[in-house]
Amino acid sequence: MANNSYQIVLIALVELLKEQGQAGAGELDGLNAYQALLEAKTQAEAFGIPLEEIGLGDFNLDDLINPPLRHAA
C-alpha cells in the first residue's frame, strides 16, 4: 500500500510538471520542468520502471525546450 501512495504522489507531480512545462515551453519555466521530468525519466529507467507507470510514456520532453511550431488558424 505504501508503494501505491508513492506512485500516486509521483504521478501527480509529473502531471503538474508536464502542465507547467507545456505552458512555459521554450522559456525558463519550460526548462525547469524539463530538468525535473528528465530526472524522473532517468531514475525510472534506471530502476526498470515503465515510463507509462509514471505518466511519461508518450510524452516528448524535448517539446518543452524546443516547442513545435504552432500554425496560425
mmCIF file of C-alpha atoms in Angstrom, residues 2-29:
data_model
loop_
_atom_site.group_PDB
_atom_site.id
_atom_site.type_symbol
_atom_site.label_atom_id
_atom_site.label_comp_id
_atom_site.label_asym_id
_atom_site.label_seq_id
_atom_site.Cartn_x
_atom_site.Cartn_y
_atom_site.Cartn_z
ATOM 1 C CA ALA A 2 2.853 2.396 0.730
ATOM 2 C CA ASN A 3 4.290 1.921 -2.772
ATOM 3 C CA ASN A 4 0.907 2.762 -4.276
ATOM 4 C CA SER A 5 0.841 6.001 -2.277
ATOM 5 C CA TYR A 6 4.279 6.936 -3.584
ATOM 6 C CA GLN A 7 3.153 6.208 -7.130
ATOM 7 C CA ILE A 8 0.070 8.423 -6.743
ATOM 8 C CA VAL A 9 2.184 11.307 -5.427
ATOM 9 C CA LEU A 10 4.770 10.866 -8.197
ATOM 10 C CA ILE A 11 2.126 10.783 -10.933
ATOM 11 C CA ALA A 12 0.504 13.954 -9.558
ATOM 12 C CA LEU A 13 3.885 15.693 -9.519
ATOM 13 C CA VAL A 14 4.733 14.523 -13.041
ATOM 14 C CA GLU A 15 1.364 15.752 -14.341
ATOM 15 C CA LEU A 16 1.869 19.158 -12.704
ATOM 16 C CA LEU A 17 5.363 19.467 -14.193
ATOM 17 C CA LYS A 18 4.068 18.472 -17.622
ATOM 18 C CA GLU A 19 1.353 21.146 -17.462
ATOM 19 C CA GLN A 20 3.775 23.817 -16.268
ATOM 20 C CA GLY A 21 6.361 22.789 -18.827
ATOM 21 C CA GLN A 22 3.900 22.930 -21.689
ATOM 22 C CA ALA A 23 2.637 26.329 -20.551
ATOM 23 C CA GLY A 24 6.207 27.668 -20.485
ATOM 24 C CA ALA A 25 7.639 25.692 -23.401
ATOM 25 C CA GLY A 26 10.666 27.411 -24.880
ATOM 26 C CA GLU A 27 11.078 29.606 -21.787
ATOM 27 C CA LEU A 28 12.794 29.209 -18.415
ATOM 28 C CA ASP A 29 9.692 27.622 -16.851
#
